[in-house]
Amino acid sequence: MINTLALNVKTATVSTYQILKSSKLTWIGTLIFVIVTLMAVFAPYLTPYDPISQDPLAVLQEPSALHWMGTDSYGRDVWTRMLYGARISLFISVVAVVAAMIIGGALGIVAGYYGGRVDMMIMRVMDIMLSFPTLIMGLIVVAMLGASMTNLVIAIALTVIPKFARVARAPTLSVKKREYIEACYALGYSDIRIMVFHILPNVFGEVLVIGSLWIATAIRIEASLSFIGLGIKPPTPTWGGIIREGFNNFLDAPWIATYAGLAVLVVVFSLNLIGDGVRDAVDPKLRGE
Amino acid sequence: MLVFTLKRLLASIPTLFAVLTVIFVLVRIVPGDPALAVLGDSASEEVIQEFRKSIGIDKPLWEQYLVFMGDVLQGNLGLSMATGKTVVEEVSNVLPYTLELTVASIIIGVVFGIPLGIFSAIYRNHFFDYLARMVSLLGLSFPAFYISILFMIYLSVEWDWFPVFSEYIPWSDPLTRLYHLALPALSLGVIMIGYVARTSRSSMLEVLGEDYIRTAKSKGLPRNMVVFKHGFRNALIPILTLTGLYLGLLMGNSVLTEIVFNRPGLGGLIVGSLESRDYTMLQGLIVTYAFFIVLANLITDISYGLVDPRVKNND
């Protein structure tokens, strides 16, 4: 099995099946993430409450059979808000990572393909971006553009683009020396055609695999920004915003921040479990012999 | 060693220049006029012109750039639009708090993380390894603000072990200051342990798979000698690099921890400047962060040379 994995790394394709097969924990991680995603999708069917309308008679109630995670200072059911918040937080994170994957991947391929000055310019800029802590970068971008869903996506995407550029550049460098690329030159194909149809397919697998790793980070950044108050404005529920609300009432209602944060922790942890399995599969050196 | 250090120092100058240029461009492509942001829409044209002149944004871009660069190199980051004090003064007031928090969390991370990772690698696929991997993965999955809130709710409020909020405490009272530092540092430290342990484990595993380890083993050297003298020292290089990289992560996380514990620091300053639209302060803070990140990379580079003589000699 180790051999098949090693072989696959050479061709830069690791199938999902192999990753899942390689570790039980990856399975658990995937299962948790799928369940959470389904819960977000079917949120209205999983709760009798509304995430936004307030109930002055049920303010800051402790967790009970009626309100699993208690209620917040406006009398809203925290569990319901977490469910609806998952829609927004997951959506922003996934869209941002996919956008970063496309832009960063393209930049990496262009840098690796043209080499020389183009490469130096692109990678220099990427290095500078990379030298900024992801959270601070996100903070600056949202602060400058203003807090909205689009701007959050832009901010998170910008912080992850350089990572994808690096991941895409490395295999491009080796692929472009292959004979079939030389054949493409000989046939007079345009640069764009070569990059899109002949290099991209070889790079795609690796970029996709790394993408799954960055969703965890994206979720954390989104939650952190909303916690600071730079996320989507209330009353729209977001994970970071709910935890902030709980934090503001932590003396009266410590359960809000505790449970809401626990939910975020579980999701990030599950994604990291998946990421761990992926990394092990990509890098067989770290696996048992 | 001195030549190596100097070379590295010189090499970091262009990076710093590039970063400053990016900051200059970034701050200027922001939509919205800072003058309007500060003075409000109702300000008269004259007042606005006066304001633009006072902060130097009435000049052509290239001149602004030169002035900006000159100022930064002289350690002048301008006046805070909100408080009127110099940015340098505001930053240096709180910087020690952020630095001590960062350093303390790195120490916690390294002291607990490296042994955890090393033993995890030595006992690979045993129970201890699984446990250590789960613990470290859990540690790094924590959003910084969540672990801070948990510690605060349960260790400060419920059990009253630590002060709930931090405040300015002079170093003349070191014990109280450390006491206030403990919980924030522990919050960030737990996350760091996760990262450092994982890095240590994987780099140790990589080293243990090398040919020279097999040679050392087959020479009949004692196991401890193989693991620690031949293995650990070589594993230390990547551990150091990545710890250097995590410094950036830590600076980001420290913003959150500082907010939760209401600790003085760059975090409070950055959030304050965002709220009051204090552009000079924001720009100054970005420069400060950039400076420290370049510095961290430099220190990491130099410590390479100390740990691995090959790096120094190749240069």
Coordinates of C-alpha atoms in Angstrom, one line a residue:
Chain A
M1 CA 0.0 0.0 0.0
I2 CA 2.9 2.3 0.8
N3 CA 4.2 1.6 -2.7
T4 CA 1.0 2.5 -4.4
L5 CA 0.8 5.7 -2.5
A6 CA 4.4 6.6 -3.4
L7 CA 3.6 5.9 -7.0
N8 CA 0.6 8.1 -6.9
V9 CA 2.5 11.0 -5.4
K10 CA 4.8 10.9 -8.4
T11 CA 1.8 11.5 -10.7
A12 CA 0.4 14.0 -8.3
T13 CA -3.0 12.3 -7.9
V14 CA -4.1 10.9 -4.6
S15 CA -7.6 9.6 -4.8
T16 CA -10.0 10.5 -2.0
Y17 CA -10.6 6.8 -1.5
Q18 CA -7.0 6.1 -0.7
I19 CA -6.8 9.0 1.7
L20 CA -9.9 7.7 3.5
K21 CA -8.6 4.2 3.5
S22 CA -5.4 5.2 5.1
S23 CA -6.8 6.4 8.4
K24 CA -9.8 5.9 10.6
L25 CA -9.4 9.4 12.0
T26 CA -9.7 10.9 8.5
W27 CA -13.0 9.0 8.3
I28 CA -14.2 10.4 11.5
G29 CA -13.2 13.9 10.4
T30 CA -15.0 13.6 7.1
L31 CA -18.1 12.2 8.8
I32 CA -18.3 15.1 11.3
F33 CA -17.8 17.7 8.5
V34 CA -20.4 16.1 6.3
I35 CA -22.9 16.0 9.1
V36 CA -22.2 19.7 10.0
T37 CA -22.6 20.7 6.3
L38 CA -25.9 18.8 6.1
M39 CA -27.1 20.4 9.3
A40 CA -26.3 23.8 7.9
V41 CA -28.2 22.9 4.6
F42 CA -31.3 21.6 6.5
A43 CA -31.2 24.1 9.3
P44 CA -34.8 25.2 9.0
Y45 CA -35.9 21.6 9.5
L46 CA -33.8 21.0 12.6
T47 CA -35.1 23.7 14.8
P48 CA -38.5 25.2 15.6
Y49 CA -37.0 28.6 16.3
D50 CA -36.1 31.6 14.1
P51 CA -32.5 32.7 14.3
I52 CA -33.3 36.5 14.3
S53 CA -36.6 37.2 15.9
Q54 CA -36.2 38.2 19.6
D55 CA -38.1 36.9 22.6
P56 CA -37.9 39.2 25.6
L57 CA -39.4 36.6 27.8
A58 CA -36.6 34.1 27.3
V59 CA -33.5 36.1 27.8
L60 CA -30.2 34.4 28.8
Q61 CA -31.8 31.0 29.7
E62 CA -29.6 28.1 30.7
P63 CA -29.3 25.2 28.3
S64 CA -32.5 23.0 28.6
A65 CA -34.6 20.6 26.7
L66 CA -36.2 23.5 24.9
H67 CA -33.0 25.4 24.2
W68 CA -30.1 23.0 23.9
M69 CA -27.4 25.7 24.0
G70 CA -29.5 28.2 26.0
T71 CA -30.6 31.6 24.8
D72 CA -28.7 34.8 24.2
S73 CA -29.3 38.3 25.6
Y74 CA -32.1 38.9 23.0
G75 CA -33.9 35.6 23.9
R76 CA -32.8 33.9 20.7
D77 CA -32.1 30.2 20.7
V78 CA -28.3 29.8 20.5
W79 CA -28.5 26.4 18.9
T80 CA -30.7 27.8 16.1
R81 CA -28.3 30.7 15.5
M82 CA -25.4 28.2 15.4
L83 CA -27.2 26.2 12.7
Y84 CA -27.9 29.3 10.6
G85 CA -24.5 30.7 11.4
A86 CA -22.9 27.5 9.9
R87 CA -24.5 28.4 6.6
I88 CA -22.8 31.7 6.5
S89 CA -19.5 30.7 8.0
L90 CA -19.1 27.6 5.8
F91 CA -20.2 29.4 2.7
I92 CA -17.7 32.3 3.2
S93 CA -14.9 29.9 4.0
V94 CA -15.5 27.5 1.1
V95 CA -16.0 30.3 -1.5
A96 CA -12.9 32.1 -0.3
V97 CA -10.8 29.0 -0.5
V98 CA -12.1 28.0 -3.9
A99 CA -11.4 31.6 -5.2
A100 CA -7.9 31.5 -3.7
M101 CA -7.4 28.1 -5.2
I102 CA -8.2 29.4 -8.7
I103 CA -6.3 32.7 -8.5
G104 CA -3.4 31.3 -6.5
G105 CA -3.2 28.2 -8.7
A106 CA -3.2 30.4 -11.9
L107 CA -0.5 32.6 -10.5
G108 CA 1.6 29.7 -9.5
I109 CA 1.3 28.0 -12.9
V110 CA 2.1 31.3 -14.7
A111 CA 5.1 31.9 -12.5
G112 CA 6.4 28.3 -12.9
Y113 CA 5.7 28.2 -16.6
Y114 CA 7.3 31.5 -17.7
G115 CA 10.1 31.4 -15.1
G116 CA 12.7 34.2 -15.0
R117 CA 11.5 37.7 -14.3
V118 CA 7.8 36.9 -14.3
D119 CA 8.4 34.1 -11.8
M120 CA 10.5 36.4 -9.6
M121 CA 8.0 39.2 -9.6
I122 CA 5.0 37.0 -8.8
M123 CA 6.7 34.9 -6.1
R124 CA 8.3 38.0 -4.5
V125 CA 4.8 39.5 -4.1
M126 CA 3.5 36.2 -2.8
D127 CA 6.4 36.0 -0.3
I128 CA 5.6 39.5 1.0
M129 CA 1.9 38.6 1.3
L130 CA 2.9 35.3 3.0
S131 CA 5.0 37.2 5.6
F132 CA 1.9 38.8 7.0
P133 CA 0.0 36.8 9.6
T134 CA -3.2 35.6 8.0
L135 CA -5.4 37.1 10.7
I136 CA -3.7 40.5 10.5
M137 CA -3.9 40.5 6.7
G138 CA -7.6 39.7 6.9
L139 CA -8.1 42.3 9.5
I140 CA -6.4 45.0 7.4
V141 CA -8.3 44.1 4.3
V142 CA -11.8 44.0 5.9
A143 CA -10.9 47.2 7.8
M144 CA -10.1 49.0 4.6
L145 CA -12.9 47.6 2.4
G146 CA -15.6 47.5 5.0
A147 CA -17.4 44.5 6.5
S148 CA -19.6 42.6 4.1
M149 CA -19.8 39.1 2.8
T150 CA -18.0 39.8 -0.4
N151 CA -15.2 41.7 1.4
L152 CA -14.8 38.9 3.9
V153 CA -14.4 36.4 1.1
I154 CA -11.9 38.8 -0.6
A155 CA -10.0 39.2 2.7
I156 CA -9.8 35.5 3.4
A157 CA -9.0 34.6 -0.2
L158 CA -6.1 37.2 -0.3
T159 CA -4.5 35.6 2.8
V160 CA -4.6 32.1 1.2
I161 CA -3.7 32.9 -2.4
P162 CA 0.1 32.9 -1.9
K163 CA -0.1 29.4 -0.3
F164 CA -1.8 28.0 -3.4
A165 CA 0.6 29.9 -5.7
R166 CA 3.5 28.1 -4.1
V167 CA 1.8 24.7 -4.2
A168 CA 1.0 25.1 -7.9
R169 CA 4.3 26.5 -8.9
A170 CA 6.4 23.5 -7.8
P171 CA 4.9 20.8 -9.9
T172 CA 4.6 23.2 -12.8
L173 CA 8.4 23.6 -12.8
S174 CA 8.9 19.9 -13.2
V175 CA 6.0 19.2 -15.6
K176 CA 7.1 21.9 -18.0
K177 CA 10.4 20.0 -18.6
R178 CA 8.6 16.9 -19.7
E179 CA 8.7 15.7 -23.3
Y180 CA 5.0 16.1 -24.1
I181 CA 5.3 19.8 -23.2
E182 CA 8.2 20.1 -25.7
A183 CA 5.9 18.4 -28.2
C184 CA 3.3 21.1 -27.5
Y185 CA 5.9 23.7 -28.3
A186 CA 6.8 21.9 -31.5
L187 CA 3.2 21.8 -32.5
G188 CA 3.0 25.5 -32.0
Y189 CA 0.4 25.6 -29.3
S190 CA -0.1 28.9 -27.5
D191 CA 1.2 29.4 -24.0
I192 CA -2.3 29.6 -22.6
R193 CA -3.4 26.4 -24.3
I194 CA -0.4 24.6 -22.9
M195 CA -0.9 25.9 -19.4
V196 CA -4.6 25.2 -19.3
F197 CA -4.8 21.9 -21.1
H198 CA -1.4 20.3 -20.4
I199 CA -0.1 21.7 -17.2
L200 CA -3.2 22.4 -15.2
P201 CA -4.4 18.7 -15.1
N202 CA -1.1 17.7 -13.6
V203 CA -1.2 20.4 -10.9
F204 CA -4.8 20.2 -10.1
G205 CA -4.7 17.2 -7.8
E206 CA -2.2 18.7 -5.5
V207 CA -3.8 22.1 -5.3
L208 CA -7.2 20.5 -4.6
V209 CA -5.7 18.4 -1.8
I210 CA -4.1 21.5 -0.1
G211 CA -7.4 23.3 -0.6
S212 CA -9.1 21.0 1.9
L213 CA -6.5 21.9 4.5
W214 CA -7.1 25.6 4.2
I215 CA -10.8 25.5 4.8
A216 CA -10.1 25.0 8.5
T217 CA -7.9 28.1 8.5
A218 CA -10.6 30.0 6.6
I219 CA -13.2 29.1 9.1
R220 CA -11.0 30.2 11.9
I221 CA -10.2 33.5 10.3
E222 CA -13.9 34.2 9.5
A223 CA -14.8 33.4 13.1
S224 CA -12.0 35.6 14.4
L225 CA -12.9 38.5 12.3
S226 CA -16.6 38.3 13.3
F227 CA -15.5 38.0 16.9
I228 CA -13.5 41.2 16.6
G229 CA -16.6 42.8 15.1
L230 CA -15.3 42.9 11.5
G231 CA -17.7 40.2 10.2
I232 CA -21.1 40.4 8.9
K233 CA -23.2 42.7 11.0
P234 CA -25.7 41.5 13.5
P235 CA -28.4 40.3 13.8
T236 CA -27.3 37.9 11.0
P237 CA -25.8 34.9 12.8
T238 CA -22.2 34.0 12.3
W239 CA -20.1 31.7 14.5
G240 CA -17.7 34.4 15.6
G241 CA -20.5 36.9 16.2
I242 CA -22.4 34.4 18.4
I243 CA -19.3 33.7 20.5
R244 CA -18.8 37.4 20.8
E245 CA -22.3 37.8 22.0
G246 CA -21.7 35.1 24.5
F247 CA -18.4 36.7 25.6
N248 CA -20.1 40.0 26.2
N249 CA -22.4 38.1 28.7
F250 CA -19.9 35.7 30.0
L251 CA -20.6 36.4 33.6
D252 CA -24.3 35.8 33.3
A253 CA -24.3 33.2 30.6
P254 CA -21.0 31.4 30.3
W255 CA -22.6 28.6 28.4
I256 CA -23.2 30.6 25.2
A257 CA -19.5 31.2 24.4
T258 CA -18.6 27.7 25.8
Y259 CA -21.0 25.7 23.6
A260 CA -20.8 27.9 20.5
G261 CA -17.0 27.9 20.6
L262 CA -17.0 24.1 21.2
A263 CA -19.0 23.7 17.9
V264 CA -16.4 25.8 16.0
L265 CA -13.6 23.8 17.6
V266 CA -15.2 20.5 16.6
V267 CA -15.6 21.6 13.0
V268 CA -12.1 23.0 12.7
F269 CA -10.7 19.8 14.4
S270 CA -12.6 17.6 12.0
L271 CA -11.2 19.4 9.1
N272 CA -7.7 19.2 10.6
L273 CA -8.2 15.4 11.0
I274 CA -9.0 15.2 7.2
G275 CA -6.1 17.4 6.5
D276 CA -3.8 15.2 8.5
G277 CA -4.9 12.1 6.6
V278 CA -4.4 14.0 3.3
R279 CA -0.9 15.1 4.3
D280 CA 0.1 11.6 5.4
A281 CA -1.1 10.3 2.1
V282 CA 0.7 12.9 0.1
D283 CA 3.9 12.5 2.1
P284 CA 4.6 8.8 2.6
K285 CA 7.8 9.6 4.5
L286 CA 5.7 10.5 7.6
R287 CA 3.8 7.2 7.5
G288 CA 4.7 4.1 9.3
E289 CA 7.0 1.7 7.5
Chain B
M1 CA 29.6 33.8 12.2
L2 CA 29.8 37.6 12.1
V3 CA 30.1 37.7 8.3
F4 CA 27.2 35.3 8.0
T5 CA 25.1 37.5 10.3
L6 CA 25.9 40.6 8.4
K7 CA 25.1 39.0 5.1
R8 CA 21.7 37.9 6.3
L9 CA 21.1 41.4 7.7
L10 CA 21.9 42.9 4.3
A11 CA 19.7 40.4 2.6
S12 CA 16.7 41.4 4.7
I13 CA 16.9 45.0 3.7
P14 CA 15.3 44.6 0.2
T15 CA 12.5 42.6 1.8
L16 CA 11.8 45.3 4.2
F17 CA 11.8 47.9 1.4
A18 CA 9.4 45.8 -0.7
V19 CA 7.1 45.3 2.3
L20 CA 7.1 49.1 3.0
T21 CA 6.3 49.8 -0.6
V22 CA 3.4 47.3 -0.5
I23 CA 2.0 49.0 2.6
F24 CA 2.3 52.4 1.0
V25 CA 0.4 51.2 -2.0
L26 CA -2.2 49.3 0.0
V27 CA -3.0 52.3 2.3
R28 CA -3.5 54.5 -0.8
I29 CA -5.7 52.3 -2.8
V30 CA -8.2 52.2 0.0
P31 CA -11.6 53.5 -1.2
G32 CA -12.6 56.6 0.6
D33 CA -10.8 59.8 1.5
P34 CA -9.2 59.7 4.9
A35 CA -9.9 63.4 5.2
L36 CA -13.6 62.8 4.8
A37 CA -13.4 59.8 7.1
V38 CA -11.9 61.9 9.9
L39 CA -13.7 65.2 9.4
G40 CA -17.0 63.9 8.3
D41 CA -19.1 64.7 5.1
S42 CA -20.1 68.1 6.4
A43 CA -16.5 69.5 6.5
S44 CA -16.0 72.5 4.2
E45 CA -13.6 72.3 1.3
E46 CA -11.1 74.6 2.9
V47 CA -10.9 72.5 6.1
I48 CA -10.5 69.4 4.0
Q49 CA -7.6 70.9 2.0
E50 CA -6.0 72.1 5.2
F51 CA -6.2 68.6 6.6
R52 CA -4.9 66.9 3.5
K53 CA -2.0 69.3 3.6
S54 CA -1.3 68.6 7.3
I55 CA -1.0 64.9 6.7
G56 CA 0.8 65.4 3.4
I57 CA -1.6 63.7 1.0
D58 CA -1.9 66.8 -1.2
K59 CA 1.5 66.1 -2.7
P60 CA 2.1 64.0 -5.8
L61 CA 2.3 60.2 -5.1
W62 CA 6.1 59.8 -5.8
E63 CA 6.8 62.6 -3.3
Q64 CA 4.5 61.0 -0.8
Y65 CA 6.4 57.8 -1.3
L66 CA 9.8 59.4 -0.7
V67 CA 8.5 61.2 2.4
F68 CA 7.0 58.0 3.7
M69 CA 10.1 56.0 3.2
G70 CA 12.3 58.7 4.7
D71 CA 10.1 59.0 7.7
V72 CA 9.9 55.3 8.3
L73 CA 13.7 54.9 8.0
Q74 CA 14.1 57.7 10.6
G75 CA 11.6 55.9 12.9
N76 CA 8.9 58.5 12.3
L77 CA 5.5 57.0 11.8
G78 CA 3.5 60.2 12.0
L79 CA 0.9 61.4 14.4
S80 CA -2.1 59.4 15.4
M81 CA -5.2 61.0 14.0
A82 CA -7.3 60.0 17.0
T83 CA -5.0 61.0 20.0
G84 CA -2.6 63.4 18.4
K85 CA 0.4 61.6 20.0
T86 CA 3.1 60.2 17.8
V87 CA 2.4 56.7 16.5
V88 CA 5.8 55.6 17.7
E89 CA 5.0 56.7 21.2
E90 CA 1.6 54.9 21.2
V91 CA 3.2 51.8 19.8
S92 CA 6.1 51.7 22.2
N93 CA 3.8 52.2 25.1
V94 CA 2.1 48.9 24.5
L95 CA 4.7 47.0 22.5
P96 CA 6.4 45.4 25.6
Y97 CA 3.1 43.8 26.6
T98 CA 2.6 42.2 23.2
L99 CA 6.3 41.1 23.0
E100 CA 6.3 39.5 26.4
L101 CA 3.0 37.7 25.6
T102 CA 4.5 36.4 22.3
V103 CA 7.8 35.4 23.8
A104 CA 6.1 33.7 26.8
S105 CA 3.8 31.7 24.5
I106 CA 6.7 30.6 22.3
I107 CA 8.6 29.5 25.4
I108 CA 5.6 27.5 26.5
G109 CA 5.2 26.1 23.0
V110 CA 8.8 25.1 22.7
V111 CA 9.3 23.7 26.2
F112 CA 6.3 21.4 26.0
G113 CA 5.9 21.0 22.2
I114 CA 9.4 19.8 21.3
P115 CA 9.6 16.9 23.8
L116 CA 6.0 15.9 23.0
G117 CA 6.8 15.8 19.3
I118 CA 10.2 14.0 19.7
F119 CA 8.7 11.3 21.9
S120 CA 5.8 11.0 19.6
A121 CA 8.2 10.3 16.8
I122 CA 10.3 7.8 18.8
Y123 CA 7.2 5.9 19.9
R124 CA 5.6 6.1 16.5
N125 CA 2.3 4.3 16.2
H126 CA 2.2 3.4 19.9
F127 CA -0.5 4.6 22.2
F128 CA 1.6 7.6 23.3
D129 CA 2.1 8.7 19.7
Y130 CA -1.7 8.6 19.0
L131 CA -2.5 10.5 22.2
A132 CA 0.2 13.2 21.5
R133 CA -1.0 13.6 17.9
M134 CA -4.6 14.1 19.0
V135 CA -3.7 16.5 21.7
S136 CA -1.6 18.6 19.4
L137 CA -4.1 18.6 16.6
L138 CA -6.8 19.6 19.1
G139 CA -4.5 22.4 20.4
L140 CA -3.9 24.0 17.0
S141 CA -7.6 23.7 16.1
F142 CA -8.5 26.1 18.9
P143 CA -9.5 29.6 17.7
A144 CA -7.3 31.8 19.9
F145 CA -10.3 33.8 21.2
Y146 CA -12.1 30.6 22.2
I147 CA -9.4 29.1 24.3
S148 CA -8.8 32.5 25.9
I149 CA -12.5 32.8 26.8
L150 CA -12.6 29.2 28.2
F151 CA -9.6 29.9 30.4
M152 CA -11.1 33.1 31.5
I153 CA -14.5 31.7 32.3
Y154 CA -13.2 28.6 34.1
L155 CA -9.8 29.5 35.5
S156 CA -10.4 33.2 36.4
V157 CA -14.1 33.6 37.0
E158 CA -15.2 30.2 38.4
W159 CA -12.1 29.1 40.2
D160 CA -10.5 32.5 40.8
W161 CA -7.0 31.3 40.1
F162 CA -6.0 34.2 37.9
P163 CA -7.0 37.9 37.4
V164 CA -10.0 38.3 35.0
F165 CA -8.6 41.4 33.2
S166 CA -5.1 42.4 32.7
E167 CA -4.0 46.0 33.1
Y168 CA -0.9 48.2 32.9
I169 CA 1.5 46.9 35.6
P170 CA 5.1 48.3 35.7
W171 CA 8.0 45.9 35.6
S172 CA 8.9 47.2 39.0
D173 CA 6.4 44.7 40.3
P174 CA 7.5 41.6 38.3
L175 CA 5.5 39.0 40.1
T176 CA 2.1 40.7 39.6
R177 CA 3.1 41.4 36.0
L178 CA 3.9 37.7 35.5
Y179 CA 0.7 36.7 37.2
H180 CA -1.3 38.8 34.8
L181 CA 0.7 37.5 31.9
A182 CA 0.2 33.8 32.9
L183 CA -3.3 33.2 31.5
P184 CA -3.0 35.0 28.2
A185 CA 0.3 33.3 27.6
L186 CA -1.1 29.9 28.5
S187 CA -3.9 30.4 26.0
L188 CA -1.6 31.1 23.2
G189 CA 0.9 28.6 24.5
V190 CA -1.5 25.7 24.2
I191 CA -2.0 26.5 20.5
M192 CA 1.8 26.8 20.0
I193 CA 2.3 23.5 21.7
G194 CA 0.1 21.9 19.1
Y195 CA 2.1 23.5 16.2
V196 CA 5.5 22.9 17.7
A197 CA 4.8 19.3 18.6
R198 CA 3.6 18.5 15.1
T199 CA 6.6 20.1 13.5
S200 CA 8.9 18.3 15.9
R201 CA 7.3 15.0 15.2
S202 CA 7.4 15.1 11.5
S203 CA 10.9 16.5 11.3
M204 CA 12.2 13.9 13.8
L205 CA 10.5 11.2 11.8
E206 CA 12.1 12.4 8.6
V207 CA 15.6 12.5 10.3
L208 CA 15.1 9.0 11.9
G209 CA 14.5 7.6 8.4
E210 CA 17.9 8.9 7.1
D211 CA 20.8 6.6 6.2
Y212 CA 23.1 8.1 8.8
I213 CA 20.8 7.1 11.5
R214 CA 20.8 3.5 10.3
T215 CA 24.6 3.7 10.1
A216 CA 24.8 5.0 13.7
K217 CA 22.5 2.3 14.8
S218 CA 24.4 -0.5 13.0
K219 CA 27.6 0.9 14.5
G220 CA 26.1 -0.2 17.8
L221 CA 25.8 3.2 19.3
P222 CA 23.5 3.5 22.3
R223 CA 19.9 4.2 21.4
N224 CA 19.8 7.5 23.3
M225 CA 22.9 8.7 21.6
V226 CA 21.5 7.9 18.2
V227 CA 18.2 9.5 18.9
F228 CA 19.4 12.7 20.6
K229 CA 22.9 13.4 19.2
H230 CA 22.4 12.2 15.7
G231 CA 18.7 12.6 15.4
F232 CA 17.5 15.5 17.5
R233 CA 20.2 17.9 16.5
N234 CA 19.4 17.5 12.8
A235 CA 15.7 17.6 13.4
L236 CA 16.1 20.9 15.2
I237 CA 16.6 22.9 12.0
P238 CA 13.2 22.5 10.5
I239 CA 11.7 22.9 14.0
L240 CA 13.4 26.3 14.3
T241 CA 12.3 27.5 10.9
L242 CA 8.7 26.6 11.4
T243 CA 8.7 28.1 14.9
G244 CA 9.9 31.3 13.3
L245 CA 7.1 31.1 10.8
Y246 CA 4.6 30.5 13.6
L247 CA 5.6 33.8 15.1
G248 CA 3.5 35.5 12.5
L249 CA 0.5 33.3 13.5
L250 CA 1.2 34.1 17.1
M251 CA 1.1 37.9 16.4
G252 CA -2.3 37.5 14.8
N253 CA -3.6 35.3 17.6
S254 CA -2.2 37.8 20.2
V255 CA -4.7 40.4 18.9
L256 CA -7.6 38.1 19.9
T257 CA -6.2 37.1 23.2
E258 CA -5.5 40.8 24.1
I259 CA -9.0 41.7 23.2
V260 CA -10.5 38.9 25.4
F261 CA -8.3 39.7 28.4
N262 CA -8.5 43.4 27.8
R263 CA -4.7 43.4 27.8
P264 CA -2.8 46.4 26.7
G265 CA -1.0 45.6 23.4
L266 CA -0.9 46.0 19.7
G267 CA -4.2 44.1 19.5
G268 CA -6.1 46.7 21.4
L269 CA -4.4 49.5 19.4
I270 CA -5.2 48.0 16.1
V271 CA -8.9 47.4 17.0
G272 CA -9.1 51.0 18.4
S273 CA -7.5 52.4 15.2
L274 CA -10.0 50.5 13.1
E275 CA -12.9 51.8 15.1
S276 CA -11.7 55.4 15.0
R277 CA -10.6 55.2 11.4
D278 CA -7.1 56.3 12.4
Y279 CA -5.2 55.7 9.2
T280 CA -1.8 56.9 10.3
M281 CA -2.0 54.6 13.3
L282 CA -3.1 51.7 11.2
Q283 CA -0.3 52.3 8.7
G284 CA 2.1 52.6 11.6
L285 CA 0.9 49.3 13.1
I286 CA 1.2 47.5 9.8
V287 CA 4.8 48.8 9.5
T288 CA 5.5 47.6 13.1
Y289 CA 4.1 44.1 12.3
A290 CA 6.1 44.0 9.1
F291 CA 9.3 45.0 10.9
F292 CA 8.9 42.3 13.5
I293 CA 8.1 39.7 10.9
V294 CA 11.2 40.5 8.9
L295 CA 13.1 40.6 12.2
A296 CA 11.8 37.2 13.2
N297 CA 12.8 35.7 9.8
L298 CA 16.2 37.2 10.2
I299 CA 16.6 35.7 13.7
T300 CA 15.4 32.3 12.4
D301 CA 18.0 32.5 9.5
I302 CA 20.8 33.3 11.9
S303 CA 19.9 30.6 14.3
Y304 CA 20.1 28.1 11.4
G305 CA 23.7 29.0 11.1
L306 CA 24.2 28.3 14.8
V307 CA 22.5 24.9 14.7
D308 CA 23.7 23.7 11.3
P309 CA 27.2 24.6 10.3
R310 CA 26.5 23.6 6.8
V311 CA 24.2 26.6 6.3
K312 CA 26.9 29.0 7.4
N313 CA 29.6 27.5 5.3
N314 CA 27.6 27.3 2.1
D315 CA 26.9 30.9 2.2

